[in-house]
Short mmCIF file of C-alpha atoms (C1' of nucleotides) in Angstrom, two decimals:
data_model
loop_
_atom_site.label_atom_id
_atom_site.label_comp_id
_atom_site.label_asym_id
_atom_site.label_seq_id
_atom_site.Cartn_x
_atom_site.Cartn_y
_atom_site.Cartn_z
CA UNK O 24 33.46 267.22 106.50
CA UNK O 25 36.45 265.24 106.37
CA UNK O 26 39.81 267.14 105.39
CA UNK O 27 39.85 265.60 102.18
CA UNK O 28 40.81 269.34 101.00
CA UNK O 29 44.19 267.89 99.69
CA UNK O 30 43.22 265.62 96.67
CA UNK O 31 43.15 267.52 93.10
CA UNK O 32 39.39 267.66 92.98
CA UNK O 33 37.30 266.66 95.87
CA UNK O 34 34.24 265.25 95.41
CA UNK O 35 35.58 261.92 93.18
CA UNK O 36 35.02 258.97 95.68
CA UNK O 37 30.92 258.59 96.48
CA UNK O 38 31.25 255.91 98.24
CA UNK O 39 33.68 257.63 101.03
CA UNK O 40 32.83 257.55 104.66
CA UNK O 41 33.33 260.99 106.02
CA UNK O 42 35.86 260.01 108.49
CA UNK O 43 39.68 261.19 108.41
CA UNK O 44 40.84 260.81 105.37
CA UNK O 45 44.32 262.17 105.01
CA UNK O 46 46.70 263.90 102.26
CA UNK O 47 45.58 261.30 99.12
CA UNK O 48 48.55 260.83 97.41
CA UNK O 49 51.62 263.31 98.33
CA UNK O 50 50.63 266.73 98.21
CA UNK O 51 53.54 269.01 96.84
CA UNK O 52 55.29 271.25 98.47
CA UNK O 53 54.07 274.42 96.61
CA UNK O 54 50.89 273.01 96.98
CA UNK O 55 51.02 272.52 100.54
CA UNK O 56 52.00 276.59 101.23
CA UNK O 57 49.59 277.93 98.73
CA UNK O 58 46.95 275.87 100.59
CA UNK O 59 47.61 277.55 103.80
CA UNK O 60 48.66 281.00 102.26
CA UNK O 61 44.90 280.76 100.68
CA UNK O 62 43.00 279.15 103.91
CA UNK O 63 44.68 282.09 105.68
CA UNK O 64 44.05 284.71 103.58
CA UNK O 65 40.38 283.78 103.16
CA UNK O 66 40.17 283.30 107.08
CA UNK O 67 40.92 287.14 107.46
CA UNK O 68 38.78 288.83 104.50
CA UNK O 69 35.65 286.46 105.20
CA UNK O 70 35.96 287.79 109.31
CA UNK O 71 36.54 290.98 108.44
CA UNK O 72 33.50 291.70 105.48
CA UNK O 73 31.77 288.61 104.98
CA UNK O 74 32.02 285.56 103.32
CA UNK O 75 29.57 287.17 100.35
CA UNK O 76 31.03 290.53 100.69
CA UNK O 77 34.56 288.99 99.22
CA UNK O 78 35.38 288.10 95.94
CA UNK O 79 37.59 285.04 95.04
CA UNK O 80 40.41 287.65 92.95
CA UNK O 81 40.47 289.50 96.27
CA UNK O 82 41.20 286.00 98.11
CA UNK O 83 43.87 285.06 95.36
CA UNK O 84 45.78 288.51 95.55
CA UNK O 85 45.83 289.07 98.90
CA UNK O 86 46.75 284.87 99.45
CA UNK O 87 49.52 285.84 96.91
CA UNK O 88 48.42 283.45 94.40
CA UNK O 89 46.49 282.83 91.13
CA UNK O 90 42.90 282.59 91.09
CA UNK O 91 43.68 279.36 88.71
CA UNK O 92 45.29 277.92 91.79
CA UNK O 93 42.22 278.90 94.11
CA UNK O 94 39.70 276.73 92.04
CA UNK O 95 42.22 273.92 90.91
CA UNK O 96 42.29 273.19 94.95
CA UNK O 97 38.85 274.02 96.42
CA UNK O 98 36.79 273.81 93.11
CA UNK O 99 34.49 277.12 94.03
CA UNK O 100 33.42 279.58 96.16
CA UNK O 101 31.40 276.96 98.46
CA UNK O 102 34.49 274.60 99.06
CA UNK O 103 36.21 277.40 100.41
CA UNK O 104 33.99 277.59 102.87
CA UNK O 105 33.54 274.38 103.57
CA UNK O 106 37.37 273.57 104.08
CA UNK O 107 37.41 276.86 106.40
CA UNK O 108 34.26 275.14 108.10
CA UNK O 109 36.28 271.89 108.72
CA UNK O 110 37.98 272.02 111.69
CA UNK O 111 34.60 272.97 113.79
CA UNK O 112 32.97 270.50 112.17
CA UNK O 113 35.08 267.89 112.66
CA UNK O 114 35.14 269.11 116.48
CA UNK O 115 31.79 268.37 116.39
CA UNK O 116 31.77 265.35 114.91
CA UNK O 117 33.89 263.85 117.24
CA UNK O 118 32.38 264.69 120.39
CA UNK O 119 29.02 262.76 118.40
CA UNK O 120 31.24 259.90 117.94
CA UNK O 121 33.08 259.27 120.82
CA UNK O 122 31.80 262.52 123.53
CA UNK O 123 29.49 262.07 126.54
CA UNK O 124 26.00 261.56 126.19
CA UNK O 125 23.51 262.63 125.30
CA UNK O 126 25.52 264.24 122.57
CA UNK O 127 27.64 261.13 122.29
CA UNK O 128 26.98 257.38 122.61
CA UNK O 129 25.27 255.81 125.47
CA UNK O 130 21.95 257.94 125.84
CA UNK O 131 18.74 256.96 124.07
CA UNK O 132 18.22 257.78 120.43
CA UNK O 133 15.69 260.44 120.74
CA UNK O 134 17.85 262.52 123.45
CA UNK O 135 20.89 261.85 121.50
CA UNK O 136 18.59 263.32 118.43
CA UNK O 137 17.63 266.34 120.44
CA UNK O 138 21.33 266.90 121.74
CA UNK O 139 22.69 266.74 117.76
CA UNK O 140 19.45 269.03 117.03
CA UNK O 141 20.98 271.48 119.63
CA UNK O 142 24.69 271.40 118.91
CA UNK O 143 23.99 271.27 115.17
CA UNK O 144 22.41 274.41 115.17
CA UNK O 145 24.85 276.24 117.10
CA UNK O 146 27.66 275.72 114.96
CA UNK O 147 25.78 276.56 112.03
CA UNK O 148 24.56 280.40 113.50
CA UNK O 149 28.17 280.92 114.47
CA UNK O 150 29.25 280.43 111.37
CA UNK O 151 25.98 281.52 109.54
CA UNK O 152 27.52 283.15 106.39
CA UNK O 153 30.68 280.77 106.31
CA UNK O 154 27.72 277.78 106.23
CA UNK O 155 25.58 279.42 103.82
CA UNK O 156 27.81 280.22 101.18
CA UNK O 157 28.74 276.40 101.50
CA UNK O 158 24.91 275.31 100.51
CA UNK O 159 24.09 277.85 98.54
CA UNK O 160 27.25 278.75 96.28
CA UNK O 161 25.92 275.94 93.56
CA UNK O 162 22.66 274.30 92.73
CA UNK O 163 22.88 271.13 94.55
CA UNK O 164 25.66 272.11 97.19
CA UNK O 165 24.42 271.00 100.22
CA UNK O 166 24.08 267.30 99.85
CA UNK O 167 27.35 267.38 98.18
CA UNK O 168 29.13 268.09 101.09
CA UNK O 169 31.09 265.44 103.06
CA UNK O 170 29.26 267.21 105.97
CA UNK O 171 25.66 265.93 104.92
CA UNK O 172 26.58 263.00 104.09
CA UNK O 173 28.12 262.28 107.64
CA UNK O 174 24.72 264.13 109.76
CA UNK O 175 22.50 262.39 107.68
CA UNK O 176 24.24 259.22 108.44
CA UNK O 177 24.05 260.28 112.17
CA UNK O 178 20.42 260.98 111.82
CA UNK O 179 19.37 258.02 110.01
CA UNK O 180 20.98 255.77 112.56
CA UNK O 181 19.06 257.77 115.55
CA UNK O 182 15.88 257.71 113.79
CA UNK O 183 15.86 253.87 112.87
CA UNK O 184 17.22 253.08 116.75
CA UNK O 185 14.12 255.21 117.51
CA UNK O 186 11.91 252.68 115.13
CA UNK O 187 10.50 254.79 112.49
CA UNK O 188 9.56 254.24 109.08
CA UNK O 189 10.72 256.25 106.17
CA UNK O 190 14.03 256.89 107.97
CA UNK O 191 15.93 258.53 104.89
CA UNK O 192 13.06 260.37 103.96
CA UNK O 193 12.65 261.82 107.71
CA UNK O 194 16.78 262.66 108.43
CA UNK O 195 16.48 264.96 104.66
CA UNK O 196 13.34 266.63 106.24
CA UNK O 197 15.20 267.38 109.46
CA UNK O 198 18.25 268.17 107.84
CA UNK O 199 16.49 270.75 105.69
CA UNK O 200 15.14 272.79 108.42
CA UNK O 201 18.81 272.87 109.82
CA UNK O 202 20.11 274.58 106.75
CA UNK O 203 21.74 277.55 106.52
CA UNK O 204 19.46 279.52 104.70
CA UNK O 205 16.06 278.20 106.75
CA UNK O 206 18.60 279.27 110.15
CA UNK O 207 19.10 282.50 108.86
CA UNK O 208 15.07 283.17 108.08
CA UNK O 209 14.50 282.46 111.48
CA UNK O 210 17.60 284.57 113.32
CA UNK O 211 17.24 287.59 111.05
CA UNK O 212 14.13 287.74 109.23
CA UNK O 213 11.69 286.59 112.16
CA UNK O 214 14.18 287.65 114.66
CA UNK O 215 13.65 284.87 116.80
CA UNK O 216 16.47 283.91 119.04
CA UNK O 217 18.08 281.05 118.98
CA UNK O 218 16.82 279.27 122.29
CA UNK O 219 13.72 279.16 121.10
CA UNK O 220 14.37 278.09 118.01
CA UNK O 221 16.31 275.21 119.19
CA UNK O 222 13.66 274.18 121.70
CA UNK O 223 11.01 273.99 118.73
CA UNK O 224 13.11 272.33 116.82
CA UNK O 225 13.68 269.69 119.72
CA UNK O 226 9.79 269.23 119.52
CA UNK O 227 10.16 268.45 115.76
CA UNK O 228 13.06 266.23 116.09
CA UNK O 229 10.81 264.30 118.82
CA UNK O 230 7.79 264.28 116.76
CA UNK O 231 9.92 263.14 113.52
CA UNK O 232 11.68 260.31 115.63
CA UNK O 233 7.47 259.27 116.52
CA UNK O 234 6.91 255.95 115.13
CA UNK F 27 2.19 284.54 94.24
CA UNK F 28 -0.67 287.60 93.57
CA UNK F 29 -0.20 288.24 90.33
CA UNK F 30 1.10 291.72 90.91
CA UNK F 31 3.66 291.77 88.31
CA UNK F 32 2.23 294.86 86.89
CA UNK F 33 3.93 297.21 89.72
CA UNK F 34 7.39 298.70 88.62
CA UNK F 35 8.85 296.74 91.40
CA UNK F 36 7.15 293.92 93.29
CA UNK F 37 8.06 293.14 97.00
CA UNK F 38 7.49 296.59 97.59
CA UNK F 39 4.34 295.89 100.29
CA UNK F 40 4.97 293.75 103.05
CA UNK F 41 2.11 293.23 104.20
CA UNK F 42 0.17 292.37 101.65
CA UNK F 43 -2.26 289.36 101.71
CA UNK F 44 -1.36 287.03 98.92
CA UNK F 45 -5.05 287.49 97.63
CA UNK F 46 -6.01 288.59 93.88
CA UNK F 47 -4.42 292.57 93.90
CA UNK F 48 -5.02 293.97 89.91
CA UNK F 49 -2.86 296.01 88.14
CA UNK F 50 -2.03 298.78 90.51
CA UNK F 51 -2.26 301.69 89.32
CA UNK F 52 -2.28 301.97 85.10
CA UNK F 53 -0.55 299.84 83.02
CA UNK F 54 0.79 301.79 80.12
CA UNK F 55 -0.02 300.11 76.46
CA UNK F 56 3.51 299.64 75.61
CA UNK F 57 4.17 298.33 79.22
CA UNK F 58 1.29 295.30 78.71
CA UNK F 59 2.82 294.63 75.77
CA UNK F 60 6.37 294.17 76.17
CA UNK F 61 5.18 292.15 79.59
CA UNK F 62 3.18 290.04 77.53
CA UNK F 63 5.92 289.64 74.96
CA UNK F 64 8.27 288.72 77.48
CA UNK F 65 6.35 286.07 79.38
CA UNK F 66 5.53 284.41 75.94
CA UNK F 67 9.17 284.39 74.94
CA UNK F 68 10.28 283.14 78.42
CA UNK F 69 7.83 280.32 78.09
CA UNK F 70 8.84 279.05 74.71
CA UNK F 71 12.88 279.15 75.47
CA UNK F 72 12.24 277.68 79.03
CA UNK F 73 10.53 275.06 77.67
CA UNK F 74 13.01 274.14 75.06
CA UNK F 75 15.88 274.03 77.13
CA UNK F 76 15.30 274.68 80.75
CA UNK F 77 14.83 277.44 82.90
CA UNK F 78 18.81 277.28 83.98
CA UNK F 79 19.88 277.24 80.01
CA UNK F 80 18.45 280.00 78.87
CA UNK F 81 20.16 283.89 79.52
CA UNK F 82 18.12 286.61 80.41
CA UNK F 83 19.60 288.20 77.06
CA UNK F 84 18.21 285.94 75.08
CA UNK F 85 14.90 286.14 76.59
CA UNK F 86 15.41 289.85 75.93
CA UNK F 87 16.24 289.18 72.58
CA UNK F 88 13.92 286.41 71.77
CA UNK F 89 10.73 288.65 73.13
CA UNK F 90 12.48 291.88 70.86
CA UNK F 91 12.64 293.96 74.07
CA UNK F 92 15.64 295.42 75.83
CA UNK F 93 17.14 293.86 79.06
CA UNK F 94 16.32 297.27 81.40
CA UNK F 95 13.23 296.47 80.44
CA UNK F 96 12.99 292.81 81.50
CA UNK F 97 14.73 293.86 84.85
CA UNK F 98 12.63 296.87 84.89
CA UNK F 99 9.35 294.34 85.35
CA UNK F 100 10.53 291.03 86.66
CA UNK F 101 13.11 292.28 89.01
CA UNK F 102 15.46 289.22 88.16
CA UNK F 103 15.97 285.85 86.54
CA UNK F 104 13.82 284.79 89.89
CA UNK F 105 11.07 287.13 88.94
CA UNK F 106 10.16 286.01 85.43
CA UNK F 107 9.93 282.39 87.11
CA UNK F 108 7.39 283.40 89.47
CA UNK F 109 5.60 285.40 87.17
CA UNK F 110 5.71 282.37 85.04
CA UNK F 111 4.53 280.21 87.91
CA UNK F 112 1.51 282.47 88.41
CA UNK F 113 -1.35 281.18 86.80
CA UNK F 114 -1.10 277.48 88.42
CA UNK F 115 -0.46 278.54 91.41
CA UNK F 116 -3.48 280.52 91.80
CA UNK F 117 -5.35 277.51 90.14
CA UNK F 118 -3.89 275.72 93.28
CA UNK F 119 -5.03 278.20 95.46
CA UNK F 120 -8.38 278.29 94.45
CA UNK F 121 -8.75 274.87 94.91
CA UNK F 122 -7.64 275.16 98.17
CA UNK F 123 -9.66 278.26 99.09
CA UNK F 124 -13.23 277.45 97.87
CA UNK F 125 -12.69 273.45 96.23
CA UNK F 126 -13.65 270.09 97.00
CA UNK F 127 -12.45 268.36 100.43
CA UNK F 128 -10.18 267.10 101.65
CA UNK F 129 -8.22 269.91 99.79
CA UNK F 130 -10.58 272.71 99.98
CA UNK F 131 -12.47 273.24 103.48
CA UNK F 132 -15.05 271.03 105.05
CA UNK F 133 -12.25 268.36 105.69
CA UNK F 134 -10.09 267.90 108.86
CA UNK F 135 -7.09 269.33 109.53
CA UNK F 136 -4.60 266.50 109.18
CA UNK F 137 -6.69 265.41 106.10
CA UNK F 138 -6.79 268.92 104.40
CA UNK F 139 -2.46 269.25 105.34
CA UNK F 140 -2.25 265.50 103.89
CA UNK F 141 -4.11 266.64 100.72
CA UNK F 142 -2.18 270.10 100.09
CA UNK F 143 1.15 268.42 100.71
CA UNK F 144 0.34 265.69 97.66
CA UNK F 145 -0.91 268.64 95.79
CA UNK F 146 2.00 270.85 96.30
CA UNK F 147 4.28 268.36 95.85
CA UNK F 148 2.37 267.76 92.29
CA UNK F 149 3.27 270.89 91.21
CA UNK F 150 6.63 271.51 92.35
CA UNK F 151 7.60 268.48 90.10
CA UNK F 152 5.66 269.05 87.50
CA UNK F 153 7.36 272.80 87.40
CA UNK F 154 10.73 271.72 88.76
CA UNK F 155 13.41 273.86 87.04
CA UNK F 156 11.05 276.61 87.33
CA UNK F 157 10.37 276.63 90.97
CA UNK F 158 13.88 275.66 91.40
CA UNK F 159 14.44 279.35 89.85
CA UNK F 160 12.31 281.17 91.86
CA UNK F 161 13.69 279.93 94.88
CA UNK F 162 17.26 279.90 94.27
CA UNK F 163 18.11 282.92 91.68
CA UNK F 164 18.80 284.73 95.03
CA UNK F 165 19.31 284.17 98.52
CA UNK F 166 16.59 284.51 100.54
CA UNK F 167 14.22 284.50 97.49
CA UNK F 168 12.11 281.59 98.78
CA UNK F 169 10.35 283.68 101.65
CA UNK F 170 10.23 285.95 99.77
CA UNK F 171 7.40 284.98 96.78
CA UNK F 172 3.91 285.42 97.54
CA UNK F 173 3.47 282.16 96.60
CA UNK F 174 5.36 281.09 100.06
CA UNK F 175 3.17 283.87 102.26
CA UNK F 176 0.35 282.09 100.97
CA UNK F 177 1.47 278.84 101.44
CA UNK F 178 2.70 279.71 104.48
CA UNK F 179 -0.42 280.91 106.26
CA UNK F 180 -2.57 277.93 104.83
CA UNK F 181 -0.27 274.99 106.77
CA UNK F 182 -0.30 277.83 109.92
CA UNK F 183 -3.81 277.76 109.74
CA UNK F 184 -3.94 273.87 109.60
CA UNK F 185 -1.43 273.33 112.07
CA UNK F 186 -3.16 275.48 114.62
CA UNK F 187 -6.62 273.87 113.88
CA UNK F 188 -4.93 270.72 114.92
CA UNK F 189 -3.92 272.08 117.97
CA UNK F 190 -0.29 271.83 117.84
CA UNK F 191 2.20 274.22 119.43
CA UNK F 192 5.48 275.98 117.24
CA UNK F 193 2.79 276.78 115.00
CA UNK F 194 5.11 278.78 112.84
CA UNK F 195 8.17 277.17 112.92
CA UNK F 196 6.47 273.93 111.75
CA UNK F 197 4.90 275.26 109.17
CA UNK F 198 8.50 276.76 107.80
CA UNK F 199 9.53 272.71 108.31
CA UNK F 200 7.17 271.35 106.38
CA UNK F 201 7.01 274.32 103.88
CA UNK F 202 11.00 273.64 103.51
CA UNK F 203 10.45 269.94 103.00
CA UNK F 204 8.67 271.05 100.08
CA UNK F 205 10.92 273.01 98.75
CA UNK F 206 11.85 272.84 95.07
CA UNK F 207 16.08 271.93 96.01
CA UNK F 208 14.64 269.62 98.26
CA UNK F 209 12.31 267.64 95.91
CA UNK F 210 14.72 267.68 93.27
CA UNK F 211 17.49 265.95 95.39
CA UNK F 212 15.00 263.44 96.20
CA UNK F 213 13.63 262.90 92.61
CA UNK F 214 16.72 263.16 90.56
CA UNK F 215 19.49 262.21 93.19
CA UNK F 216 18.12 259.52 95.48
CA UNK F 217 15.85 258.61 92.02
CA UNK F 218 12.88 258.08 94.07
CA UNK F 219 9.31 258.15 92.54
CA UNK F 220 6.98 260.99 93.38
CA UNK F 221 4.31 258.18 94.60
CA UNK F 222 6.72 257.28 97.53
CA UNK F 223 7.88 260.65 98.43
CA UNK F 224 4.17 261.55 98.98
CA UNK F 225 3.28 259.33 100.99
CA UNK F 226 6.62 259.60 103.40
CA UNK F 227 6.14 263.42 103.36
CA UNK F 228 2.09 262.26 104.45
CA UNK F 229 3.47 260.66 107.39
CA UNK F 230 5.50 263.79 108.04
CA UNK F 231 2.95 266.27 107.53
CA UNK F 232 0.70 263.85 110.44
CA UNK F 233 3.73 263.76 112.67
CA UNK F 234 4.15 267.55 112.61
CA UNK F 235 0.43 268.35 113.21
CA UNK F 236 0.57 265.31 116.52
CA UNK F 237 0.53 268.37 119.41
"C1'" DA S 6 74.00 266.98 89.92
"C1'" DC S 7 70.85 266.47 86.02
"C1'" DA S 8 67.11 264.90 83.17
"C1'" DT S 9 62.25 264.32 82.87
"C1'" DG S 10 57.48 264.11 83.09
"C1'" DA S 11 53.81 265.06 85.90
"C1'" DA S 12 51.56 268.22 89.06
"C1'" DG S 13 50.74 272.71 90.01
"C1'" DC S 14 50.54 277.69 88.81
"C1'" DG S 15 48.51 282.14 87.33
"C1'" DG S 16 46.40 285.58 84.84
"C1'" DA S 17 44.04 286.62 80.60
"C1'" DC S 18 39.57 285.31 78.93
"C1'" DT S 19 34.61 284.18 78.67
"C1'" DC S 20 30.08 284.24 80.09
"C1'" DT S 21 26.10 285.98 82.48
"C1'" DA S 22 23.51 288.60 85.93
"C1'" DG S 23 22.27 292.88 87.02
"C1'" DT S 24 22.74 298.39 86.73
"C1'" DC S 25 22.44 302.99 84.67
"C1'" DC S 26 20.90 306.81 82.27
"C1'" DG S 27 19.93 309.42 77.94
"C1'" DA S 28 16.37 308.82 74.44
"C1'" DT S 29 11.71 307.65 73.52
"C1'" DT S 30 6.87 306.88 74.00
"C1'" DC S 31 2.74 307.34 76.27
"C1'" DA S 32 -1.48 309.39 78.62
"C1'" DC S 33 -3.63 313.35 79.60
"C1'" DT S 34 -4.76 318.45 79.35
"C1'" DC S 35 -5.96 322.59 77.14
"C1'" DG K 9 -3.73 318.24 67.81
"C1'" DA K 10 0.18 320.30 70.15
"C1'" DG K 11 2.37 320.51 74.71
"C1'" DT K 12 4.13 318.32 78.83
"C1'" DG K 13 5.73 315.63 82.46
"C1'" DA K 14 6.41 311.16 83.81
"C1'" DA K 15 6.84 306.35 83.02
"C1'" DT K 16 9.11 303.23 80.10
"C1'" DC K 17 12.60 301.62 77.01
"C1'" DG K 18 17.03 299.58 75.61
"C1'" DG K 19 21.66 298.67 75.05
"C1'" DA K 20 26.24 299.91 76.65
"C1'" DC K 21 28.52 299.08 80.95
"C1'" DT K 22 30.12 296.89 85.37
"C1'" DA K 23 31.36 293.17 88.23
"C1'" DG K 24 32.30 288.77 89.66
"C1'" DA K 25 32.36 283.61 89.01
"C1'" DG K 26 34.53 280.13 86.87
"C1'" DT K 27 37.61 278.22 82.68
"C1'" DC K 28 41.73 277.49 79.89
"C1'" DC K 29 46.20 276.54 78.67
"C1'" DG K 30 51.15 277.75 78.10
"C1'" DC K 31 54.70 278.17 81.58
"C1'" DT K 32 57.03 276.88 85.97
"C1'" DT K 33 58.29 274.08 89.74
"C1'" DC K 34 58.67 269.98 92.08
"C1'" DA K 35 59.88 264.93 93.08
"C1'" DT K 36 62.13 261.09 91.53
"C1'" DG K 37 65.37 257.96 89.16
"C1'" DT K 38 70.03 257.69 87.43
#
DNA sequence: ACATGAAGCGGACTCTAGTCCGATTCACTC
DNA sequence: GAGTGAATCGGACTAGAGTCCGCTTCATGT
């Protein structure tokens, strides 16, 4: 995602790159503390019971502020999470952009594709709840995200370098068996582990990226 | 799904084959009733203004039944969508059981996966706030349905008749390609026509079942 | 310093999903 | 056809997400 936490509602600009994106226009003072007051709060109750075991009043009181204030800055329960997810993501992102291959730049497409596949799914079961209240909180969540928006980019890129057709198409399909909730089915309902899990999924990534 | 909304609580049996299973044990008179009452009421206000518009009370209401009683039998809002679903879906599964090729069997493999992709597709769309329910009233509510067992076991069946390895795990792929978040982003979002996204998820479908 | 208007604040309020349990109705027996 | 136990009914109740709007606080120009 891409820190754009500090404009009144996020979510305006479509056309944004998910890239850095700083503090929009001046962010106030007040609004500055609460921020952190709230991130920090949130931090603490979503470690200690769960980010569904925790209600948003419980976030505002023990942040010390108004649950007004909560959803002026973060909109609802899945921005939260997603500006808690940020910095990992971010972390992430970079070592894509600019990070040794086959991860970053400089490897071909498909093991770049099968390094993302890997690292992608790691981050997302260590944060499994914090990730799944962030697609799941609304109708629609997930390809809201600023996230999405930059893996899919990531994706489609790898996948056309790679020379396949339908290259949107193919990036939502492997997207979709990345999310949260399809992660979780396969860690605690089929209690799989995740090695194997990522090593099929390496298969499909390879298969998907077959002309 | 198995048509076993008669139960006072469905789910209850794991391992039950999603196969025809009659009312379990006796359904009282006013029971069949009210459930009959219900389903007609839920049809008529779904269909005026969507499955997300209308409130369970008013379904209550509307069918002149109390809401323990709605619970009582469809569980939740997710329930009374897949009990709603029912009837096509077994139509589907008939066809896929004991119908003509390339759907029913007699074809290949790839052809039969093609065929029940473009089917299933066909009726996710054409039932798209409805399925969208059933999936997404609660988490986890996808794997759930018997509808998804069902489905489920067909593509495994498929897949492994093509030879392929990660039977399961590319079945859930392709299964949550399908799903009804999924198709809706691509239909209403990216605005693209069912036609296209058929034929893409086609290629997809061959690409999973390449061992 | 002080005025001023815009941005931010917060908690009461609404809306809906889902639960609970006393009252009722049913199927079955004698 | 009255008795009986169990399944079913239904509406008051709880809980939590998200909204609204009058009040407060900040940043800026003078």
């Amino acid at each position: 995602m891409s820190g754009n936490v500090n404009g009144p509602q996020s979510g305006s600009s479509r056309a944004e790159l998910p890239v850095i994106d700083v503090g929009v226009v001046h962010e106030r003072s007040d609004a500055a503390r609460n921020r952190l007051r709230v991130l920090a709060a949130a931090e603490r109750l979503f470690a200690t019971r769960g980010a569904a075991g925790v209600t948003m009043d419980e976030v505002a009181a023990q942040a010390g502020v108004g649950k007004g204030t909560l959803y002026r800055r973060f909109g609802d329960k899945g921005g939260l999470a997603v500006a808690l997810l940020d910095e990992r993501e971010m972390e992430l992102q970079a070592r894509v952009l600019g990070g040794q291959p086959p991860l970053g730049p400089g490897a071909l497409a498909a093991d770049r594709l099968v390094a993302f596949v890997a690292a992608y799914l790691e981050l997302v079961a260590a944060q499994l709840d914090l990730v799944l209240m962030s697609e799941t909180s609304a109708p629609g969540a997930r390809s809201r995200t600023g996230a999405h928006a930059f893996w899919g980019q990531h994706v489609r890129l790898l996948l056309s370098e790679a020379g396949v057709g339908d290259v949107d198409l193919r990036a939502d399909v492997l997207l979709a068996a990345l999310a949260a909730e399809q992660v979780r089915h396969w860690l605690d309902e089929d209690q799989r582990d995740l090695e194997r899990v990522g090593s099929a999924l390496a298969g499909v990534a390879l298969a998907l990226a077959q002309p």
